[in-house]
Amino acid sequence: MFGGIQIGVLAACVVLFVPMGMAGYHLSRNKMLFFSGALFITLAVGVHLTPYFPSVSDFVTSVQSVNVFDNRDDSCINLVNEVVWNVTPRIISSNVSDSSNDSVGYDKIWDWSKNGKVKGCDFEKLGRGDVNDLLNGSWVVVAGDSQARLLVQSLLSLLLDEKRMGMIMGDLFKRHSDYKIVVDEIGMKLDFVWAPYVVNLTNLMVGFKQNRTYPDVLVIGAGLWHMLHVNNASDFDIALENLRSSVVSLLPFSPELGTDGPVTGSVSVRSPHLFWLGMPTLINAMLNTEEKREKMNDKIWHAYYGALHNSRILRSYGGPLLLLDIQSLSWNCGPRCTNDGMHYDGTVYEAAVHILLNALLIESHQKLGSTEF
């Protein structure tokens, strides 16, 4: 009794030799026609044999099902953090006759640079309707310290009206706690996970892997607590390398991102969109305790920033996570955008959210309609 492979080979021989024998004479008189016919028959044989060779069919399936950052080299992804600021003073009237009681505030306006390649990327601030369309049915997880919580506030401000935002602010800013919300109108679930240390983020990755559940969008970031309470950049570097290994191991990435071996077989897990929330610029003189001013000085900050780059966790250094560059955003907005030298005005995190959303548009190949302002 013939096996599957033998039957396939027999059928292939019929497909190959019968047409060749019938048309051989005519084809041999016309070389172009001969080679065209031979190519066609070879492709037909290949298609016919593919089901009988599992390694071939598995390879085809795996190529179709593994999404390994199709846009890793996309120039616009590399430019999405190119934001410029216009911070201008504004007189706040005291509504009394004596103008000496008036105070000075600042208007903080940001936009993407209009120079060079950035202009061609057509980045835009998205309105609520477009954000709803983009995040419809998504599970978004944001994990980290107070910087991550401020990012969640800015994201929810785009999704919810002012009244509902007022209702959730107490729970969202409950000290050192997690927060979860479902935006029923678009079926979006958002989880904030209080994770001030990198080891907390690593444990979160392990949990995803064990539960076999993965968010559609994952934003993680840490460093400030480690800087204050551990104050050792080398230890931070090691922690980041462990985190990188956890992120890479739980998702279907290619070997170029650091997996121990090649991706084989069909992978059904969809890769989430991955972001790293960078540390802000620290203005040492404005930090509100002596301990912070001593341990979170410029030298230490740069050592931690270097550890982040050395860990190769960022996509620009061959890693899996796209940077949301809070350092650049906070530096360019400046001292007038912070009261404590560490936590910045909502405008900074608003810019980070729009950077994230534009990156999602690029990675998901989506195009939105007119933007609502």
mmCIF file of C-alpha atoms in Angstrom:
data_model
loop_
_atom_site.group_PDB
_atom_site.id
_atom_site.type_symbol
_atom_site.label_atom_id
_atom_site.label_comp_id
_atom_site.label_asym_id
_atom_site.label_seq_id
_atom_site.Cartn_x
_atom_site.Cartn_y
_atom_site.Cartn_z
ATOM 1 C CA MET A 1 0.000 0.000 0.000
ATOM 2 C CA PHE A 2 1.442 3.308 -1.030
ATOM 3 C CA GLY A 3 2.091 6.016 1.555
ATOM 4 C CA GLY A 4 1.199 9.663 1.115
ATOM 5 C CA ILE A 5 4.640 10.693 -0.119
ATOM 6 C CA GLN A 6 4.805 7.899 -2.721
ATOM 7 C CA ILE A 7 1.393 8.827 -4.086
ATOM 8 C CA GLY A 8 2.450 12.446 -4.243
ATOM 9 C CA VAL A 9 5.619 11.614 -6.134
ATOM 10 C CA LEU A 10 3.670 9.406 -8.587
ATOM 11 C CA ALA A 11 1.148 12.169 -9.207
ATOM 12 C CA ALA A 12 3.963 14.673 -9.667
ATOM 13 C CA CYS A 13 5.594 12.451 -12.270
ATOM 14 C CA VAL A 14 2.308 12.251 -14.176
ATOM 15 C CA VAL A 15 1.948 16.034 -14.018
ATOM 16 C CA LEU A 16 5.542 16.495 -15.141
ATOM 17 C CA PHE A 17 6.194 13.889 -17.811
ATOM 18 C CA VAL A 18 2.849 13.508 -19.592
ATOM 19 C CA PRO A 19 2.612 17.181 -20.637
ATOM 20 C CA MET A 20 6.335 17.224 -21.434
ATOM 21 C CA GLY A 21 6.011 14.149 -23.626
ATOM 22 C CA MET A 22 2.949 15.480 -25.447
ATOM 23 C CA ALA A 23 4.410 18.884 -26.161
ATOM 24 C CA GLY A 24 8.117 18.113 -26.218
ATOM 25 C CA TYR A 25 8.681 18.458 -29.932
ATOM 26 C CA HIS A 26 6.897 21.794 -30.281
ATOM 27 C CA LEU A 27 8.430 23.218 -27.147
ATOM 28 C CA SER A 28 11.947 22.257 -28.182
ATOM 29 C CA ARG A 29 11.635 24.369 -31.336
ATOM 30 C CA ASN A 30 10.934 27.488 -29.303
ATOM 31 C CA LYS A 31 13.332 27.974 -26.373
ATOM 32 C CA MET A 32 11.319 30.786 -24.780
ATOM 33 C CA LEU A 33 8.172 28.702 -24.875
ATOM 34 C CA PHE A 34 10.112 25.706 -23.560
ATOM 35 C CA PHE A 35 11.440 27.506 -20.498
ATOM 36 C CA SER A 36 8.062 29.121 -19.808
ATOM 37 C CA GLY A 37 6.391 25.744 -19.929
ATOM 38 C CA ALA A 38 9.069 24.158 -17.752
ATOM 39 C CA LEU A 39 8.654 26.910 -15.151
ATOM 40 C CA PHE A 40 4.906 26.470 -15.085
ATOM 41 C CA ILE A 41 5.156 22.704 -14.689
ATOM 42 C CA THR A 42 7.796 23.044 -11.923
ATOM 43 C CA LEU A 43 5.496 25.367 -9.959
ATOM 44 C CA ALA A 44 2.608 22.949 -10.443
ATOM 45 C CA VAL A 45 4.724 20.081 -9.106
ATOM 46 C CA GLY A 46 5.802 22.178 -6.113
ATOM 47 C CA VAL A 47 2.222 23.038 -5.208
ATOM 48 C CA HIS A 48 1.221 19.406 -5.588
ATOM 49 C CA LEU A 49 4.026 18.099 -3.347
ATOM 50 C CA THR A 50 3.834 20.729 -0.587
ATOM 51 C CA PRO A 51 1.078 18.977 1.466
ATOM 52 C CA TYR A 52 3.189 15.800 1.599
ATOM 53 C CA PHE A 53 6.246 17.426 3.161
ATOM 54 C CA PRO A 54 5.380 18.725 6.657
ATOM 55 C CA SER A 55 8.572 20.753 7.011
ATOM 56 C CA VAL A 56 7.675 22.778 3.926
ATOM 57 C CA SER A 57 4.089 23.413 4.916
ATOM 58 C CA ASP A 58 5.136 24.261 8.485
ATOM 59 C CA PHE A 59 7.628 26.807 7.179
ATOM 60 C CA VAL A 60 5.001 28.462 4.989
ATOM 61 C CA THR A 61 2.525 28.570 7.867
ATOM 62 C CA SER A 62 5.070 29.985 10.304
ATOM 63 C CA VAL A 63 6.050 32.786 7.951
ATOM 64 C CA GLN A 64 2.403 33.740 7.598
ATOM 65 C CA SER A 65 1.554 33.609 11.296
ATOM 66 C CA VAL A 66 4.568 35.190 13.035
ATOM 67 C CA ASN A 67 4.488 38.977 13.184
ATOM 68 C CA VAL A 68 8.001 40.163 14.023
ATOM 69 C CA PHE A 69 7.750 43.953 14.016
ATOM 70 C CA ASP A 70 7.020 44.468 10.327
ATOM 71 C CA ASN A 71 7.917 48.134 10.765
ATOM 72 C CA ARG A 72 11.151 47.812 12.755
ATOM 73 C CA ASP A 73 13.008 49.849 10.129
ATOM 74 C CA ASP A 74 10.174 52.202 9.262
ATOM 75 C CA SER A 75 11.644 55.700 9.240
ATOM 76 C CA CYS A 76 8.516 57.296 10.714
ATOM 77 C CA ILE A 77 8.617 54.983 13.743
ATOM 78 C CA ASN A 78 12.133 56.247 14.381
ATOM 79 C CA LEU A 79 10.934 59.869 14.202
ATOM 80 C CA VAL A 80 7.742 59.642 16.246
ATOM 81 C CA ASN A 81 9.357 61.269 19.331
ATOM 82 C CA GLU A 82 10.482 64.365 17.387
ATOM 83 C CA VAL A 83 8.309 66.890 19.242
ATOM 84 C CA VAL A 84 8.915 70.630 19.626
ATOM 85 C CA TRP A 85 7.520 72.946 22.303
ATOM 86 C CA ASN A 86 6.383 76.542 22.542
ATOM 87 C CA VAL A 87 6.183 77.614 26.201
ATOM 88 C CA THR A 88 5.071 81.237 26.484
ATOM 89 C CA PRO A 89 4.166 83.387 29.525
ATOM 90 C CA ARG A 90 0.579 84.457 30.090
ATOM 91 C CA ILE A 91 -0.690 87.032 32.605
ATOM 92 C CA ILE A 92 -3.344 85.622 34.954
ATOM 93 C CA SER A 93 -5.506 88.507 36.094
ATOM 94 C CA SER A 94 -6.503 88.725 39.758
ATOM 95 C CA ASN A 95 -9.703 90.616 38.806
ATOM 96 C CA VAL A 96 -8.865 93.478 41.152
ATOM 97 C CA SER A 97 -7.837 97.018 40.349
ATOM 98 C CA ASP A 98 -4.293 96.500 41.611
ATOM 99 C CA SER A 99 -2.440 94.752 38.775
ATOM 100 C CA SER A 100 0.463 93.933 41.093
ATOM 101 C CA ASN A 101 -1.591 90.984 42.315
ATOM 102 C CA ASP A 102 -1.648 89.459 38.831
ATOM 103 C CA SER A 103 0.405 86.280 38.370
ATOM 104 C CA VAL A 104 2.198 84.722 35.447
ATOM 105 C CA GLY A 105 1.202 81.382 33.966
ATOM 106 C CA TYR A 106 2.485 79.595 30.907
ATOM 107 C CA ASP A 107 0.867 78.270 27.790
ATOM 108 C CA LYS A 108 2.500 74.981 26.830
ATOM 109 C CA ILE A 109 1.914 74.026 23.225
ATOM 110 C CA TRP A 110 3.557 71.069 21.506
ATOM 111 C CA ASP A 111 3.559 69.580 18.041
ATOM 112 C CA TRP A 112 5.735 67.418 15.848
ATOM 113 C CA SER A 113 8.598 69.082 14.081
ATOM 114 C CA LYS A 114 7.781 70.312 10.575
ATOM 115 C CA ASN A 115 11.339 69.886 9.340
ATOM 116 C CA GLY A 116 12.735 67.266 6.993
ATOM 117 C CA LYS A 117 11.499 63.718 7.124
ATOM 118 C CA VAL A 118 9.244 64.294 10.157
ATOM 119 C CA LYS A 119 6.930 66.509 8.093
ATOM 120 C CA GLY A 120 6.440 63.696 5.585
ATOM 121 C CA CYS A 121 5.210 61.295 8.278
ATOM 122 C CA ASP A 122 1.966 63.271 8.764
ATOM 123 C CA PHE A 123 1.828 62.682 12.525
ATOM 124 C CA GLU A 124 -1.299 64.158 14.066
ATOM 125 C CA LYS A 125 -3.039 64.733 17.369
ATOM 126 C CA LEU A 126 -5.995 62.366 17.363
ATOM 127 C CA GLY A 127 -9.473 63.313 18.475
ATOM 128 C CA ARG A 128 -11.739 61.146 20.630
ATOM 129 C CA GLY A 129 -13.507 59.542 17.682
ATOM 130 C CA ASP A 130 -10.252 58.400 16.095
ATOM 131 C CA VAL A 131 -8.849 57.160 19.416
ATOM 132 C CA ASN A 132 -12.043 55.177 19.970
ATOM 133 C CA ASP A 133 -11.674 53.571 16.550
ATOM 134 C CA LEU A 134 -8.018 52.787 17.107
ATOM 135 C CA LEU A 135 -8.434 51.205 20.549
ATOM 136 C CA ASN A 136 -11.824 49.599 19.957
ATOM 137 C CA GLY A 137 -11.955 46.176 21.606
ATOM 138 C CA SER A 138 -8.363 46.414 22.870
ATOM 139 C CA TRP A 139 -6.809 45.375 26.151
ATOM 140 C CA VAL A 140 -4.264 47.993 27.230
ATOM 141 C CA VAL A 141 -1.878 47.409 30.134
ATOM 142 C CA VAL A 142 0.269 50.215 31.565
ATOM 143 C CA ALA A 143 2.690 49.191 34.308
ATOM 144 C CA GLY A 144 5.199 51.264 36.229
ATOM 145 C CA ASP A 145 5.459 54.057 38.775
ATOM 146 C CA SER A 146 3.792 57.468 39.068
ATOM 147 C CA GLN A 147 4.963 58.421 35.565
ATOM 148 C CA ALA A 148 2.928 55.522 34.192
ATOM 149 C CA ARG A 149 -0.090 56.573 36.253
ATOM 150 C CA LEU A 150 0.094 60.075 34.745
ATOM 151 C CA LEU A 151 0.223 58.522 31.278
ATOM 152 C CA VAL A 152 -2.957 56.562 32.075
ATOM 153 C CA GLN A 153 -4.646 59.789 33.172
ATOM 154 C CA SER A 154 -3.822 61.443 29.853
ATOM 155 C CA LEU A 155 -5.011 58.442 27.849
ATOM 156 C CA LEU A 156 -8.306 58.256 29.721
ATOM 157 C CA SER A 157 -8.798 62.003 29.262
ATOM 158 C CA LEU A 158 -8.923 61.326 25.524
ATOM 159 C CA LEU A 159 -11.468 58.534 25.935
ATOM 160 C CA LEU A 160 -13.797 59.861 28.649
ATOM 161 C CA ASP A 161 -15.725 63.081 29.129
ATOM 162 C CA GLU A 162 -14.879 65.548 31.881
ATOM 163 C CA LYS A 163 -17.647 64.346 34.209
ATOM 164 C CA ARG A 164 -16.546 60.735 34.155
ATOM 165 C CA MET A 165 -12.903 61.704 34.556
ATOM 166 C CA GLY A 166 -13.842 63.594 37.693
ATOM 167 C CA MET A 167 -15.564 60.483 39.041
ATOM 168 C CA ILE A 168 -12.573 58.162 38.582
ATOM 169 C CA MET A 169 -9.694 60.426 39.652
ATOM 170 C CA GLY A 170 -9.826 59.360 43.310
ATOM 171 C CA ASP A 171 -9.499 55.670 42.486
ATOM 172 C CA LEU A 172 -6.943 56.240 39.732
ATOM 173 C CA PHE A 173 -4.605 58.154 42.043
ATOM 174 C CA LYS A 174 -5.007 55.958 45.108
ATOM 175 C CA ARG A 175 -1.443 55.754 46.423
ATOM 176 C CA HIS A 176 0.623 52.736 45.346
ATOM 177 C CA SER A 177 -2.352 50.805 44.006
ATOM 178 C CA ASP A 178 -3.499 49.140 40.800
ATOM 179 C CA TYR A 179 -6.431 50.461 38.797
ATOM 180 C CA LYS A 180 -8.734 48.860 36.237
ATOM 181 C CA ILE A 181 -11.430 50.307 34.015
ATOM 182 C CA VAL A 182 -13.578 49.139 31.107
ATOM 183 C CA VAL A 183 -14.700 51.713 28.570
ATOM 184 C CA ASP A 184 -17.940 49.997 27.620
ATOM 185 C CA GLU A 185 -18.676 52.227 24.633
ATOM 186 C CA ILE A 186 -15.743 50.758 22.708
ATOM 187 C CA GLY A 187 -15.175 47.521 24.606
ATOM 188 C CA MET A 188 -11.720 48.599 25.714
ATOM 189 C CA LYS A 189 -10.173 47.326 28.938
ATOM 190 C CA LEU A 190 -7.361 49.317 30.572
ATOM 191 C CA ASP A 191 -5.280 48.024 33.482
ATOM 192 C CA PHE A 192 -2.784 50.113 35.402
ATOM 193 C CA VAL A 193 -0.352 47.969 37.402
ATOM 194 C CA TRP A 194 1.654 49.613 40.157
ATOM 195 C CA ALA A 195 5.159 48.294 39.404
ATOM 196 C CA PRO A 196 7.836 50.762 40.587
ATOM 197 C CA TYR A 197 10.758 48.333 40.219
ATOM 198 C CA VAL A 198 11.957 46.489 37.128
ATOM 199 C CA VAL A 199 11.598 43.176 38.972
ATOM 200 C CA ASN A 200 7.868 43.941 39.304
ATOM 201 C CA LEU A 201 7.676 44.293 35.523
ATOM 202 C CA THR A 202 9.536 41.001 35.058
ATOM 203 C CA ASN A 203 7.047 39.270 37.344
ATOM 204 C CA LEU A 204 4.230 40.741 35.288
ATOM 205 C CA MET A 205 5.736 39.220 32.124
ATOM 206 C CA VAL A 206 5.980 35.846 33.855
ATOM 207 C CA GLY A 207 2.312 36.132 34.799
ATOM 208 C CA PHE A 208 1.311 36.780 31.192
ATOM 209 C CA LYS A 209 3.254 33.726 30.097
ATOM 210 C CA GLN A 210 1.813 31.452 32.773
ATOM 211 C CA ASN A 211 -1.762 32.581 32.122
ATOM 212 C CA ARG A 212 -1.291 32.559 28.328
ATOM 213 C CA THR A 213 -3.052 35.917 28.129
ATOM 214 C CA TYR A 214 -1.435 38.876 26.406
ATOM 215 C CA PRO A 215 -2.586 42.504 26.120
ATOM 216 C CA ASP A 216 -2.924 44.207 22.758
ATOM 217 C CA VAL A 217 -0.917 47.212 23.955
ATOM 218 C CA LEU A 218 1.683 47.011 26.715
ATOM 219 C CA VAL A 219 3.433 50.083 28.160
ATOM 220 C CA ILE A 220 6.025 49.497 30.883
ATOM 221 C CA GLY A 221 8.668 51.637 32.533
ATOM 222 C CA ALA A 222 10.572 51.977 35.796
ATOM 223 C CA GLY A 223 13.756 53.452 37.219
ATOM 224 C CA LEU A 224 13.026 56.334 39.571
ATOM 225 C CA TRP A 225 12.313 54.147 42.614
ATOM 226 C CA HIS A 226 15.378 52.043 41.953
ATOM 227 C CA MET A 227 17.447 55.208 41.654
ATOM 228 C CA LEU A 228 16.171 56.503 44.992
ATOM 229 C CA HIS A 229 16.026 53.316 47.068
ATOM 230 C CA VAL A 230 18.764 51.106 45.514
ATOM 231 C CA ASN A 231 20.947 53.724 43.817
ATOM 232 C CA ASN A 232 23.062 51.276 41.832
ATOM 233 C CA ALA A 233 23.100 51.622 38.036
ATOM 234 C CA SER A 234 24.848 48.258 37.542
ATOM 235 C CA ASP A 235 22.091 46.485 39.439
ATOM 236 C CA PHE A 236 19.526 48.361 37.339
ATOM 237 C CA ASP A 237 21.293 47.181 34.167
ATOM 238 C CA ILE A 238 21.096 43.536 35.279
ATOM 239 C CA ALA A 239 17.431 43.915 36.174
ATOM 240 C CA LEU A 240 16.701 45.359 32.719
ATOM 241 C CA GLU A 241 18.510 42.486 31.007
ATOM 242 C CA ASN A 242 16.374 40.014 32.952
ATOM 243 C CA LEU A 243 13.270 41.938 31.959
ATOM 244 C CA ARG A 244 14.322 41.920 28.319
ATOM 245 C CA SER A 245 14.750 38.142 28.420
ATOM 246 C CA SER A 246 11.291 37.764 29.944
ATOM 247 C CA VAL A 247 9.644 39.950 27.327
ATOM 248 C CA VAL A 248 11.402 38.187 24.453
ATOM 249 C CA SER A 249 10.741 34.684 25.792
ATOM 250 C CA LEU A 250 7.022 35.106 26.266
ATOM 251 C CA LEU A 251 6.304 36.407 22.760
ATOM 252 C CA PRO A 252 6.807 35.019 19.235
ATOM 253 C CA PHE A 253 9.835 37.094 18.292
ATOM 254 C CA SER A 254 12.577 36.208 15.835
ATOM 255 C CA PRO A 255 16.069 35.102 16.934
ATOM 256 C CA GLU A 256 17.466 38.556 16.071
ATOM 257 C CA LEU A 257 15.720 39.874 19.189
ATOM 258 C CA GLY A 258 17.544 37.447 21.406
ATOM 259 C CA THR A 259 15.602 34.183 21.601
ATOM 260 C CA ASP A 260 17.654 31.087 22.342
ATOM 261 C CA GLY A 261 16.711 29.348 19.118
ATOM 262 C CA PRO A 262 14.826 29.764 15.870
ATOM 263 C CA VAL A 263 11.081 30.161 15.768
ATOM 264 C CA THR A 264 9.614 26.886 14.540
ATOM 265 C CA GLY A 265 6.150 25.682 13.706
ATOM 266 C CA SER A 266 2.957 27.678 13.612
ATOM 267 C CA VAL A 267 2.690 30.409 16.228
ATOM 268 C CA SER A 268 -0.847 31.514 16.996
ATOM 269 C CA VAL A 269 -0.018 34.157 19.621
ATOM 270 C CA ARG A 270 -0.385 37.703 18.347
ATOM 271 C CA SER A 271 2.421 40.057 19.303
ATOM 272 C CA PRO A 272 1.248 43.017 21.378
ATOM 273 C CA HIS A 273 2.442 46.532 20.660
ATOM 274 C CA LEU A 274 5.245 47.125 23.153
ATOM 275 C CA PHE A 275 6.400 50.451 24.599
ATOM 276 C CA TRP A 276 8.932 51.583 27.183
ATOM 277 C CA LEU A 277 8.021 54.696 29.172
ATOM 278 C CA GLY A 278 11.288 56.568 29.651
ATOM 279 C CA MET A 279 12.336 58.396 32.807
ATOM 280 C CA PRO A 280 11.799 62.169 32.914
ATOM 281 C CA THR A 281 14.498 64.784 33.108
ATOM 282 C CA LEU A 282 15.153 65.443 36.794
ATOM 283 C CA ILE A 283 15.658 69.045 37.879
ATOM 284 C CA ASN A 284 17.740 68.464 40.990
ATOM 285 C CA ALA A 285 17.235 71.863 42.647
ATOM 286 C CA MET A 286 13.440 71.383 42.496
ATOM 287 C CA LEU A 287 13.342 67.892 44.051
ATOM 288 C CA ASN A 288 11.409 68.083 47.300
ATOM 289 C CA THR A 289 13.648 66.134 49.726
ATOM 290 C CA GLU A 290 17.329 66.178 50.555
ATOM 291 C CA GLU A 291 17.540 62.414 49.955
ATOM 292 C CA LYS A 292 16.234 62.857 46.409
ATOM 293 C CA ARG A 293 18.603 65.711 45.690
ATOM 294 C CA GLU A 294 21.532 63.593 46.907
ATOM 295 C CA LYS A 295 20.673 60.264 45.260
ATOM 296 C CA MET A 296 18.992 61.480 42.075
ATOM 297 C CA ASN A 297 21.654 63.872 40.854
ATOM 298 C CA ASP A 298 22.688 64.329 37.226
ATOM 299 C CA LYS A 299 25.574 61.852 37.438
ATOM 300 C CA ILE A 300 23.369 59.065 38.779
ATOM 301 C CA TRP A 301 20.598 59.870 36.312
ATOM 302 C CA HIS A 302 22.985 59.568 33.353
ATOM 303 C CA ALA A 303 24.333 56.277 34.730
ATOM 304 C CA TYR A 304 20.781 54.897 34.823
ATOM 305 C CA TYR A 305 20.047 56.265 31.365
ATOM 306 C CA GLY A 306 23.193 54.519 30.105
ATOM 307 C CA ALA A 307 22.109 51.258 31.730
ATOM 308 C CA LEU A 308 18.814 51.462 29.857
ATOM 309 C CA HIS A 309 20.639 51.710 26.538
ATOM 310 C CA ASN A 310 23.196 49.037 27.444
ATOM 311 C CA SER A 311 20.432 46.559 28.266
ATOM 312 C CA ARG A 312 19.277 46.577 24.608
ATOM 313 C CA ILE A 313 15.669 46.536 25.724
ATOM 314 C CA LEU A 314 14.793 49.441 23.424
ATOM 315 C CA ARG A 315 13.924 48.853 19.801
ATOM 316 C CA SER A 316 16.500 51.391 18.622
ATOM 317 C CA TYR A 317 19.161 49.108 20.161
ATOM 318 C CA GLY A 318 17.780 45.820 18.834
ATOM 319 C CA GLY A 319 15.224 45.187 21.574
ATOM 320 C CA PRO A 320 11.457 44.695 21.596
ATOM 321 C CA LEU A 321 10.244 47.971 23.161
ATOM 322 C CA LEU A 322 9.600 51.276 21.403
ATOM 323 C CA LEU A 323 10.634 54.259 23.529
ATOM 324 C CA LEU A 324 8.152 56.892 24.637
ATOM 325 C CA ASP A 325 10.810 59.529 25.254
ATOM 326 C CA ILE A 326 9.633 61.302 28.408
ATOM 327 C CA GLN A 327 13.195 62.521 28.949
ATOM 328 C CA SER A 328 13.150 64.494 25.704
ATOM 329 C CA LEU A 329 9.574 65.722 26.189
ATOM 330 C CA SER A 330 10.223 66.939 29.742
ATOM 331 C CA TRP A 331 13.599 68.476 28.867
ATOM 332 C CA ASN A 332 12.159 70.500 26.012
ATOM 333 C CA CYS A 333 9.105 71.590 27.976
ATOM 334 C CA GLY A 334 11.478 72.747 30.717
ATOM 335 C CA PRO A 335 11.319 73.795 34.396
ATOM 336 C CA ARG A 336 8.111 75.732 33.784
ATOM 337 C CA CYS A 337 6.334 72.416 33.205
ATOM 338 C CA THR A 338 7.011 70.914 36.664
ATOM 339 C CA ASN A 339 6.486 71.827 40.280
ATOM 340 C CA ASP A 340 8.705 69.203 41.904
ATOM 341 C CA GLY A 341 11.407 68.557 39.289
ATOM 342 C CA MET A 342 10.130 65.026 38.675
ATOM 343 C CA HIS A 343 6.424 64.988 37.828
ATOM 344 C CA TYR A 344 5.505 67.153 34.859
ATOM 345 C CA ASP A 345 2.348 68.874 33.673
ATOM 346 C CA GLY A 346 -0.301 66.816 31.952
ATOM 347 C CA THR A 347 0.724 68.326 28.613
ATOM 348 C CA VAL A 348 3.946 66.256 28.655
ATOM 349 C CA TYR A 349 2.078 62.976 29.167
ATOM 350 C CA GLU A 350 -0.545 64.044 26.653
ATOM 351 C CA ALA A 351 2.250 64.327 24.086
ATOM 352 C CA ALA A 352 3.501 60.850 25.072
ATOM 353 C CA VAL A 353 0.015 59.407 24.562
ATOM 354 C CA HIS A 354 -0.254 60.886 21.073
ATOM 355 C CA ILE A 355 3.210 59.550 20.242
ATOM 356 C CA LEU A 356 1.995 56.109 21.330
ATOM 357 C CA LEU A 357 -1.191 56.400 19.262
ATOM 358 C CA ASN A 358 0.670 57.459 16.130
ATOM 359 C CA ALA A 359 3.081 54.551 16.568
ATOM 360 C CA LEU A 360 0.076 52.219 16.844
ATOM 361 C CA LEU A 361 -1.269 53.602 13.580
ATOM 362 C CA ILE A 362 2.015 52.856 11.840
ATOM 363 C CA GLU A 363 2.441 49.374 13.302
ATOM 364 C CA SER A 364 -1.148 48.308 12.692
ATOM 365 C CA HIS A 365 -1.228 49.778 9.151
ATOM 366 C CA GLN A 366 -4.446 51.635 9.981
ATOM 367 C CA LYS A 367 -5.718 54.832 8.427
ATOM 368 C CA LEU A 368 -8.236 56.992 10.214
ATOM 369 C CA GLY A 369 -10.735 59.476 8.900
ATOM 370 C CA SER A 370 -10.996 63.130 9.801
ATOM 371 C CA THR A 371 -9.720 64.039 13.242
ATOM 372 C CA GLU A 372 -12.054 65.621 15.806
ATOM 373 C CA PHE A 373 -10.689 68.452 17.892
#
